[in-house]
CSV table of C-alpha atoms in Angstrom, one decimal:
chain,number,residue,atom,x,y,z
P,1,MET,CA,-6.5,16.6,0.9
P,2,PRO,CA,-8.4,17.3,-2.6
P,3,HIS,CA,-8.6,13.5,-3.6
P,4,PRO,CA,-11.2,13.2,-0.3
P,5,GLN,CA,-13.0,16.9,-0.8
P,6,ALA,CA,-13.8,16.2,-4.0
P,7,TRP,CA,-15.2,12.6,-3.3
P,8,LEU,CA,-17.1,13.9,-0.7
P,9,GLN,CA,-18.5,16.6,-2.6
P,10,GLU,CA,-19.4,14.4,-5.4
P,11,GLY,CA,-20.4,10.8,-3.6
P,12,ALA,CA,-17.9,8.0,-3.5
P,13,PRO,CA,-17.1,6.9,-7.2
P,14,GLU,CA,-18.6,3.8,-8.2
P,15,ASN,CA,-15.1,2.0,-9.0
P,16,GLY,CA,-14.4,0.7,-5.9
P,17,LYS,CA,-17.1,-2.0,-4.6
P,18,TYR,CA,-16.9,-4.3,-2.4
P,19,GLY,CA,-16.4,-7.8,-4.1
P,20,ARG,CA,-14.8,-6.8,-7.4
P,21,ARG,CA,-11.5,-9.0,-8.2
P,22,LYS,CA,-10.0,-6.3,-9.9
P,23,GLN,CA,-10.6,-3.2,-8.3
P,24,PHE,CA,-10.0,0.4,-10.1
P,25,PRO,CA,-8.6,3.0,-7.6
P,26,ILE,CA,-9.7,6.5,-8.3
P,27,SER,CA,-5.9,7.9,-6.7
P,28,LEU,CA,-2.8,6.7,-6.5
P,29,ILE,CA,-0.1,7.7,-3.9
P,30,LEU,CA,3.0,5.9,-4.5
P,31,ALA,CA,6.1,6.5,-2.0
P,32,PRO,CA,9.4,4.9,-1.2
P,33,THR,CA,9.6,2.8,1.6
P,34,ARG,CA,7.0,0.7,3.6
P,35,GLU,CA,7.3,2.8,6.2
P,36,LEU,CA,6.3,6.0,4.8
P,37,ALA,CA,3.3,4.0,2.6
P,38,LEU,CA,1.6,2.6,6.0
P,39,GLN,CA,1.9,6.5,7.3
P,40,ILE,CA,0.2,8.1,4.7
P,41,TYR,CA,-2.3,5.3,4.6
P,42,ASP,CA,-3.0,5.9,8.3
P,43,GLU,CA,-3.6,9.8,7.3
P,44,ALA,CA,-6.0,8.6,4.8
P,45,ARG,CA,-8.1,6.5,6.8
P,46,LYS,CA,-8.6,9.5,9.1
P,47,PHE,CA,-9.4,11.9,6.3
P,48,SER,CA,-11.6,9.4,5.6
P,49,TYR,CA,-13.8,8.1,8.5
P,50,ARG,CA,-16.9,7.9,8.1
P,51,SER,CA,-17.5,8.3,4.2
P,52,LYS,CA,-18.0,5.9,2.0
P,53,VAL,CA,-14.4,6.4,0.5
P,54,ARG,CA,-12.4,3.4,0.9
P,55,PRO,CA,-8.4,3.2,1.5
P,56,CYS,CA,-6.4,0.8,1.0
P,57,VAL,CA,-2.4,0.1,1.0
P,58,VAL,CA,-0.2,-2.5,-0.8
P,59,TYR,CA,3.7,-2.8,0.2
P,60,GLY,CA,6.0,-5.5,0.2
P,61,GLY,CA,7.3,-7.5,3.1
P,62,ALA,CA,3.7,-8.4,3.8
P,63,ASP,CA,1.2,-11.1,3.5
P,64,ILE,CA,-0.1,-10.5,-0.3
P,65,GLY,CA,-3.1,-12.7,0.1
P,66,GLN,CA,-4.2,-10.7,3.1
P,67,GLN,CA,-4.2,-7.8,0.8
P,68,ILE,CA,-5.3,-8.8,-2.0
P,69,ARG,CA,-8.6,-9.8,0.7
P,70,ASP,CA,-8.6,-6.0,1.8
P,71,LEU,CA,-8.9,-4.3,-2.2
P,72,GLU,CA,-11.4,-6.7,-2.5
P,73,ARG,CA,-13.6,-5.0,-0.3
P,74,GLY,CA,-12.9,-2.1,-2.2
P,75,CYS,CA,-10.5,0.4,-3.0
P,76,HIS,CA,-11.1,4.2,-4.3
P,77,LEU,CA,-7.5,5.2,-3.1
P,78,LEU,CA,-4.5,3.5,-3.2
P,79,VAL,CA,-1.2,3.7,-1.2
P,80,ALA,CA,1.5,1.3,-2.6
P,81,THR,CA,5.2,0.9,-2.9
P,82,PRO,CA,6.2,0.7,-6.5
P,83,GLY,CA,7.5,-2.9,-6.3
P,84,ARG,CA,4.0,-4.6,-5.0
P,85,LEU,CA,2.0,-2.4,-6.6
P,86,VAL,CA,3.1,-3.9,-10.3
P,87,ASP,CA,3.3,-7.4,-8.7
P,88,MET,CA,-0.7,-6.8,-8.0
P,89,MET,CA,-1.1,-5.1,-11.9
P,90,GLU,CA,0.8,-8.4,-13.1
P,91,ARG,CA,-2.1,-10.5,-11.0
P,92,GLY,CA,-4.7,-9.0,-12.4
P,93,LYS,CA,-6.0,-7.0,-8.7
P,94,ILE,CA,-5.6,-3.6,-9.9
P,95,GLY,CA,-5.9,-1.5,-13.0
P,96,LEU,CA,-5.4,2.1,-13.3
P,97,ASP,CA,-8.0,2.8,-16.1
P,98,TYR,CA,-9.8,5.2,-13.9
P,99,CYS,CA,-6.7,6.4,-12.3
P,100,ASN,CA,-7.2,10.3,-12.1
P,101,TYR,CA,-5.1,11.2,-9.8
P,102,LEU,CA,-1.4,10.3,-9.4
P,103,VAL,CA,0.8,11.3,-6.8
P,104,LEU,CA,4.8,11.0,-6.2
P,105,ASP,CA,5.7,11.6,-2.6
P,106,GLU,CA,9.6,11.8,-2.1
P,107,ALA,CA,9.3,12.2,-6.0
P,108,ASP,CA,13.5,12.3,-6.3
P,109,ARG,CA,14.0,9.2,-4.8
P,110,MET,CA,10.7,7.9,-6.5
P,111,LEU,CA,12.6,8.7,-9.9
P,112,ASP,CA,16.2,8.2,-9.2
P,113,MET,CA,17.5,5.0,-11.0
P,114,GLY,CA,16.3,2.6,-8.3
P,115,PHE,CA,12.6,3.2,-8.8
P,116,GLU,CA,12.5,4.9,-12.6
P,117,PRO,CA,11.6,1.5,-14.8
P,118,GLN,CA,8.7,0.8,-12.1
P,119,ILE,CA,7.6,4.0,-12.2
P,120,ARG,CA,7.6,3.9,-15.9
P,121,ARG,CA,5.8,0.2,-15.7
P,122,ILE,CA,2.9,1.9,-13.9
P,123,VAL,CA,2.5,5.0,-15.7
P,124,GLU,CA,3.3,4.3,-19.3
P,125,GLN,CA,2.8,1.0,-19.7
P,126,ASP,CA,-0.5,0.4,-18.6
P,127,THR,CA,-3.7,1.8,-19.4
P,128,MET,CA,-3.9,4.9,-16.6
P,129,PRO,CA,-5.0,7.7,-18.2
P,130,HIS,CA,-2.8,10.3,-20.2
P,131,LYS,CA,-0.7,12.9,-18.3
P,132,GLY,CA,-3.0,15.9,-20.1
P,133,ILE,CA,-5.9,14.0,-18.4
P,134,ARG,CA,-4.9,13.0,-15.0
P,135,HIS,CA,-4.1,15.5,-12.1
P,136,THR,CA,-0.2,15.0,-11.2
P,137,MET,CA,1.6,16.0,-8.0
P,138,MET,CA,5.3,15.6,-7.1
P,139,PHE,CA,6.7,16.0,-3.6
P,140,SER,CA,10.0,16.4,-2.1
P,141,ALA,CA,12.3,18.6,0.3
P,142,THR,CA,15.0,18.3,-2.6
P,143,PHE,CA,14.8,17.9,-6.1
P,144,PRO,CA,18.0,18.2,-8.1
P,145,LYS,CA,17.8,19.1,-11.6
P,146,GLU,CA,18.4,15.8,-13.2
P,147,ILE,CA,15.3,14.5,-11.8
P,148,GLN,CA,13.4,17.3,-12.9
P,149,ILE,CA,14.1,16.6,-16.1
P,150,LEU,CA,13.5,13.4,-15.7
P,151,ALA,CA,10.2,14.8,-14.0
P,152,ARG,CA,8.9,16.4,-17.3
P,153,ASP,CA,7.7,12.5,-19.1
P,154,PHE,CA,5.0,12.3,-16.4
P,155,LEU,CA,4.2,16.3,-16.3
P,156,GLU,CA,2.3,18.2,-18.8
P,157,ASP,CA,1.3,22.5,-18.2
P,158,TYR,CA,2.7,21.5,-14.5
P,159,ILE,CA,3.3,24.2,-12.0
P,160,PHE,CA,6.4,24.2,-9.6
P,161,LEU,CA,5.8,25.5,-6.3
P,162,ALA,CA,8.5,25.8,-3.9
P,163,VAL,CA,7.8,26.7,0.1
P,164,GLY,CA,11.2,28.7,1.2
P,165,ARG,CA,14.2,27.3,-0.7
P,166,VAL,CA,14.0,23.5,-1.8
P,167,GLY,CA,17.0,21.1,-0.6
P,168,SER,CA,17.6,23.9,2.5
P,169,THR,CA,17.4,23.1,6.4
P,170,SER,CA,15.2,24.4,8.6
P,171,GLU,CA,16.2,27.5,10.9
P,172,ASN,CA,14.8,25.4,13.8
P,173,ILE,CA,17.5,22.7,13.7
P,174,THR,CA,20.3,23.6,15.6
P,175,GLN,CA,22.7,22.1,13.2
P,176,LYS,CA,26.4,20.8,15.0
P,177,VAL,CA,29.3,19.6,13.0
P,178,VAL,CA,32.0,18.1,14.9
P,179,TRP,CA,35.6,16.1,13.7
P,180,VAL,CA,35.7,12.4,15.1
P,181,GLU,CA,37.4,10.0,14.1
P,182,GLU,CA,36.3,6.4,13.0
P,183,SER,CA,37.6,4.5,15.8
P,184,ASP,CA,36.1,7.0,18.2
P,185,LYS,CA,32.9,7.5,17.0
P,186,ARG,CA,31.3,4.9,19.4
P,187,SER,CA,33.1,6.3,22.6
P,188,PHE,CA,31.9,10.2,21.5
P,189,LEU,CA,28.2,8.6,20.6
P,190,LEU,CA,28.3,7.6,24.4
P,191,ASP,CA,29.6,10.8,25.7
P,192,LEU,CA,26.5,12.8,23.4
P,193,LEU,CA,24.0,10.4,24.6
P,194,SER,CA,25.1,10.8,28.2
P,195,ALA,CA,24.3,14.3,28.3
P,196,THR,CA,20.0,14.0,26.4
P,197,VAL,CA,19.1,10.3,27.2
P,198,ILE,CA,18.9,8.3,30.2
P,199,PRO,CA,19.8,4.5,30.1
P,200,SER,CA,17.2,1.9,30.1
P,201,GLU,CA,18.3,0.7,33.8
P,202,VAL,CA,17.3,4.2,35.4
P,203,GLN,CA,14.4,4.2,33.7
P,204,ASP,CA,13.2,0.8,34.7
P,205,ASN,CA,14.2,1.9,38.4
P,206,THR,CA,11.7,5.2,38.1
P,207,GLY,CA,8.8,5.0,40.3
P,208,ASP,CA,5.5,5.0,38.8
P,209,ASN,CA,4.5,8.6,39.7
P,210,ILE,CA,7.2,9.9,38.0
P,211,GLU,CA,7.3,10.2,34.0
P,212,LYS,CA,9.8,8.5,32.5
P,213,PRO,CA,11.5,11.5,29.9
P,214,GLY,CA,12.3,9.0,27.1
P,215,LYS,CA,8.7,9.4,25.4
P,216,ASP,CA,9.2,12.9,24.8
P,217,SER,CA,13.0,13.8,24.4
P,218,LEU,CA,13.5,10.4,21.0
P,219,THR,CA,17.1,10.2,19.7
P,220,LEU,CA,17.7,8.9,15.4
P,221,VAL,CA,20.9,7.6,14.4
P,222,PHE,CA,21.6,7.4,11.0
P,223,VAL,CA,24.7,5.2,9.7
P,224,GLU,CA,25.1,4.3,6.0
P,225,THR,CA,25.2,0.0,6.5
P,226,LYS,CA,22.4,-2.5,7.5
P,227,LYS,CA,25.5,-4.2,9.1
P,228,GLY,CA,26.7,-1.1,10.8
P,229,ALA,CA,23.0,-0.4,12.8
P,230,ASP,CA,22.7,-3.7,13.6
P,231,ALA,CA,26.2,-3.9,15.6
P,232,LEU,CA,26.0,-0.4,16.7
P,233,GLU,CA,22.3,-1.4,18.2
P,234,ASP,CA,24.4,-4.0,20.1
P,235,PHE,CA,26.8,-2.0,20.7
P,236,LEU,CA,24.4,0.8,23.0
P,237,TYR,CA,22.0,-2.1,24.5
P,238,ARG,CA,25.7,-3.6,26.2
P,239,GLU,CA,26.1,0.1,27.7
P,240,GLY,CA,22.2,0.0,29.0
P,241,TYR,CA,20.7,2.1,26.2
P,242,ALA,CA,17.1,0.6,25.3
P,243,CYS,CA,17.4,1.2,21.7
P,244,THR,CA,15.9,-0.3,18.2
P,245,SER,CA,17.1,-0.7,14.7
P,246,ILE,CA,15.1,-0.2,11.6
P,247,HIS,CA,16.8,-1.4,7.9
P,248,GLY,CA,16.2,-3.1,4.6
P,249,ASP,CA,17.3,-6.5,5.9
P,250,ARG,CA,14.7,-7.3,9.3
P,251,SER,CA,11.2,-8.1,8.3
P,252,GLN,CA,8.5,-5.7,8.1
P,253,ARG,CA,7.0,-7.3,11.3
P,254,ASP,CA,10.3,-6.6,13.7
P,255,ARG,CA,10.6,-2.7,11.2
P,256,GLU,CA,6.9,-1.8,12.4
P,257,GLU,CA,8.0,-3.0,15.5
P,258,ALA,CA,10.8,-1.1,16.0
P,259,LEU,CA,9.1,1.8,14.9
P,260,SER,CA,6.2,1.7,17.2
P,261,GLN,CA,8.7,0.9,19.9
P,262,PHE,CA,10.3,4.1,19.3
P,263,ARG,CA,7.4,6.1,19.0
P,264,SER,CA,5.9,5.0,21.9
P,265,GLY,CA,9.2,5.9,23.9
P,266,LYS,CA,9.7,2.3,25.1
P,267,CYS,CA,13.2,2.7,23.1
P,268,PRO,CA,14.1,6.5,22.5
P,269,ILE,CA,17.0,5.4,20.8
P,270,LEU,CA,16.3,3.9,16.8
P,271,VAL,CA,19.8,3.4,14.6
P,272,ALA,CA,18.7,3.4,11.2
P,273,THR,CA,19.5,3.1,7.4
P,274,ALA,CA,18.4,5.4,5.0
P,275,VAL,CA,15.0,4.0,5.0
P,276,ALA,CA,14.1,6.2,8.0
P,277,ALA,CA,15.6,9.4,6.5
P,278,ARG,CA,12.8,10.0,4.4
P,279,GLY,CA,9.1,11.3,5.1
P,280,LEU,CA,8.2,9.2,8.4
P,281,ASP,CA,6.7,11.9,10.7
P,282,ILE,CA,7.4,11.1,14.5
P,283,SER,CA,7.3,13.4,17.0
P,284,ASN,CA,9.4,14.2,19.8
P,285,VAL,CA,12.4,13.8,17.4
P,286,LYS,CA,14.7,15.8,19.4
P,287,HIS,CA,18.0,14.8,18.5
P,288,VAL,CA,19.4,13.3,15.1
P,289,ILE,CA,22.7,12.0,14.5
P,290,ASN,CA,24.4,11.1,11.8
P,291,PHE,CA,27.0,8.6,13.6
P,292,ASP,CA,27.7,8.1,9.7
P,293,LEU,CA,27.4,11.3,7.5
P,294,PRO,CA,26.0,10.3,3.6
P,295,SER,CA,27.9,10.5,0.9
P,296,ASP,CA,25.1,13.3,-1.2
P,297,ILE,CA,23.9,16.5,0.7
P,298,GLU,CA,20.1,15.7,-0.2
P,299,GLU,CA,20.5,12.6,1.9
P,300,TYR,CA,21.6,15.0,4.8
P,301,VAL,CA,18.5,17.2,4.0
P,302,HIS,CA,16.1,14.6,4.6
P,303,ARG,CA,18.0,12.4,7.2
P,304,ILE,CA,17.9,16.1,10.3
P,305,GLY,CA,14.3,16.9,8.7
P,306,ARG,CA,13.0,14.2,11.4
P,307,THR,CA,13.5,16.9,13.6
P,308,GLY,CA,12.3,20.1,13.9
P,309,ARG,CA,9.0,19.1,12.9
P,310,VAL,CA,5.8,21.5,12.4
P,311,GLY,CA,7.6,24.5,14.2
P,312,ASN,CA,9.5,22.4,17.1
P,313,LEU,CA,13.1,22.8,17.7
P,314,GLY,CA,15.0,20.5,17.1
P,315,LEU,CA,18.9,19.4,17.1
P,316,ALA,CA,21.3,17.5,14.6
P,317,THR,CA,24.6,16.6,15.4
P,318,SER,CA,26.9,15.1,12.6
P,319,PHE,CA,29.9,13.1,12.7
P,320,PHE,CA,32.6,14.6,10.4
P,321,ASN,CA,36.2,12.8,9.3
P,322,ASP,CA,38.2,12.4,6.2
P,323,LYS,CA,35.3,9.9,4.5
P,324,ASN,CA,33.0,12.6,3.9
P,325,GLY,CA,35.3,15.3,2.3
P,326,ASN,CA,33.2,15.4,-1.1
P,327,ILE,CA,30.2,16.9,0.8
P,328,THR,CA,32.3,19.8,2.7
P,329,LYS,CA,31.5,22.5,-0.2
P,330,ASP,CA,27.6,21.6,-0.1
P,331,LEU,CA,27.7,20.9,3.6
P,332,LEU,CA,29.2,24.7,4.2
P,333,ASP,CA,26.2,26.4,1.9
P,334,ILE,CA,23.9,24.2,4.1
P,335,LEU,CA,24.8,25.6,7.3
P,336,GLY,CA,25.6,29.3,6.3
P,337,GLU,CA,22.3,29.3,4.7
P,338,ALA,CA,20.5,28.1,8.1
P,339,LYS,CA,22.3,30.8,9.8
P,340,GLN,CA,23.7,27.5,11.8
P,341,GLU,CA,27.5,28.2,13.3
P,342,ILE,CA,30.5,27.4,10.8
P,343,PRO,CA,33.6,25.6,12.5
P,344,SER,CA,36.5,27.0,11.5
P,345,TRP,CA,38.0,23.6,10.3
P,346,LEU,CA,35.0,23.2,7.9
P,347,GLU,CA,36.3,26.6,6.5
P,348,SER,CA,39.6,25.8,5.7
P,349,LEU,CA,38.9,22.2,4.4
P,350,ALA,CA,36.5,23.3,2.1
P,351,TYR,CA,38.6,25.8,0.4
P,352,GLU,CA,41.1,23.0,0.2
P,353,HIS,CA,39.0,20.8,-1.9
P,354,GLN,CA,38.0,23.8,-3.8
P,355,HIS,CA,41.9,23.8,-4.9
P,356,LYS,CA,41.9,20.1,-5.1
P,357,SER,CA,39.0,19.9,-7.5
P,358,SER,CA,38.9,22.9,-9.2
P,359,THR,CA,39.9,20.7,-12.7
P,360,ARG,CA,38.3,17.9,-11.6
P,361,GLY,CA,33.9,18.2,-11.8
P,362,ARG,CA,31.6,16.8,-10.0
P,363,SER,CA,32.2,13.0,-9.0
P,364,LYS,CA,28.4,12.4,-8.2
P,365,ARG,CA,25.2,12.3,-10.3
P,366,PHE,CA,23.5,14.3,-7.6
P,367,ALA,CA,25.8,16.3,-5.8
P,368,GLY,CA,24.8,19.8,-5.0
P,369,GLY,CA,21.8,21.7,-7.0
P,370,PHE,CA,18.8,20.6,-4.8
P,371,GLY,CA,16.5,22.2,-7.0
P,372,ALA,CA,15.9,25.5,-5.3
P,373,ARG,CA,14.3,26.6,-8.9
P,374,ASP,CA,12.5,24.8,-12.0
P,375,TYR,CA,14.8,23.7,-14.4
P,376,ARG,CA,12.8,21.8,-16.6
P,377,GLN,CA,11.9,24.7,-18.3
P,378,THR,CA,15.8,24.7,-19.8
P,379,ALA,CA,18.2,22.0,-21.5
P,380,ALA,CA,19.8,19.9,-19.2
P,381,GLY,CA,23.1,21.2,-18.3
P,382,GLY,CA,26.3,19.7,-16.1
P,383,ASN,CA,26.0,20.5,-12.3
P,384,ALA,CA,27.1,24.1,-11.9
P,385,GLY,CA,30.2,24.1,-9.9
P,386,GLY,CA,31.6,21.3,-7.0
P,387,PHE,CA,33.8,19.9,-5.3
P,388,ALA,CA,34.9,15.9,-6.1
P,389,GLY,CA,38.2,15.8,-4.2
P,390,ARG,CA,39.1,13.4,-1.2
P,391,GLY,CA,41.7,13.1,1.2
P,392,ARG,CA,43.6,14.0,4.2
P,393,ASN,CA,44.3,17.7,5.0
P,394,GLN,CA,48.3,17.8,5.8
P,395,GLY,CA,48.5,21.1,7.6
P,396,GLY,CA,46.7,24.4,8.7
P,397,HIS,CA,44.1,23.7,10.6
P,398,GLY,CA,44.5,20.2,12.1
P,399,GLY,CA,44.4,21.7,15.7
P,400,ALA,CA,41.3,23.2,15.5
P,401,ARG,CA,39.6,20.1,14.8
P,402,GLY,CA,41.1,18.3,17.6
P,403,PHE,CA,39.4,17.7,21.1
P,404,GLY,CA,41.7,20.6,23.1
P,405,GLY,CA,39.7,22.4,26.0
P,406,GLY,CA,38.6,20.0,28.6
P,407,GLY,CA,36.1,16.8,27.7
P,408,PHE,CA,32.5,16.8,26.8
P,409,GLY,CA,31.3,19.1,29.4
P,410,ASN,CA,33.0,22.0,27.4
P,411,PHE,CA,31.5,20.9,23.9
P,412,TYR,CA,29.0,23.5,23.2
P,413,THR,CA,31.2,26.5,25.3
P,414,SER,CA,34.7,26.2,23.9
P,415,ASP,CA,36.0,26.5,20.5
P,416,GLY,CA,37.4,22.7,21.4
P,417,TYR,CA,35.6,20.9,18.2
P,418,GLY,CA,36.3,24.1,15.6
P,419,GLY,CA,33.1,25.9,16.5
P,420,ASN,CA,31.9,28.1,19.8
P,421,TYR,CA,28.0,26.8,19.8
P,422,SER,CA,27.6,29.3,22.8
P,423,HIS,CA,25.9,32.1,20.6
P,424,SER,CA,22.0,33.5,21.5
P,425,GLN,CA,22.9,31.5,24.7
P,426,VAL,CA,20.9,28.8,23.7
P,427,ASP,CA,20.3,25.4,25.4
P,428,TRP,CA,21.2,21.9,24.2
P,429,TRP,CA,17.4,21.8,22.2
P,430,GLY,CA,18.2,25.0,20.9
P,431,ASN,CA,15.7,27.3,23.6
């Protein structure tokens, strides 16, 4: 908001003139995924509507020739993914000499090992104004302290502003964790969907005068692999559900079409990898299902944050089994902090992992320590505490995680899945 506000007060900058072979944007917004870049660009167009300020977007997977022609029409605010921006700079189409505003959205992801070299190439090895001159902003729901320390290289005289607790989850989201073996996941997912989603053949037979529920009740299913996303989409389609998928191996056109069908409710189920976990703002996502839990807790926070947005209520259900032992303690902390019901078996498992891992330390670089406070003023130290062990529990709480207690109908009213979810008399959506 400060960017277009300043331009509207002072007039559009002269640098973004029509017809120039090389454009010099005043503002640069970097995003980790193409979908998020497009979403930011759409918002920028709204804010600059009927003004002389002209936003542009460049991202991989799309026709670079068309993007170059669009740039040559003038560019004051540029939204970009790092890879395509570096390409444009090397082609001599974009110069950052007058870039006084730099924004990194999902900053912890942008500064992770995958993007750090490209960010340094853009910020430090080109003609961009020095960090003491430009205005640099970084946004994210999670900010591990290792990434905070790395962020010092791009900031000067900074302010660390936290709204709520960084790395925590919204109390508007009802979080449920259920023990599901790998072999049972698909059948369990069908039971879950049958309670919330009307199959496509039923929707197709719905009369024109009756409103279809799909658009107002979207379900986002997260998996860990691209192959897993395709396989689960095919499975759900064969079971009669209108669904689509999004992942890094799909073409950009297919990815945009999948998101469009999901937003419109034509396909009310979207199977996705981590590419859809960050930043995407999709209305009416009522349910996020972690078919595969991620390997770090920051990704979990971002995934379930696709629901319960802008004060709305949402539900997040996660399938947990032996493969997810490395996030047991962090997941327990997240649930407790958000005042969620904690299954008894999860508490027992966390206690078990604590004793197994007391001498091992953390196995993941960014596990835990979401960045609840500003660590950049202090020396980079080791991660505090942690639980790294894996392996199946051999006793104690096996029965508590079992499926005892009468079928799916009792899912949230019995303790069969390791937790009583009938507190506060909430319905499925937490109302």
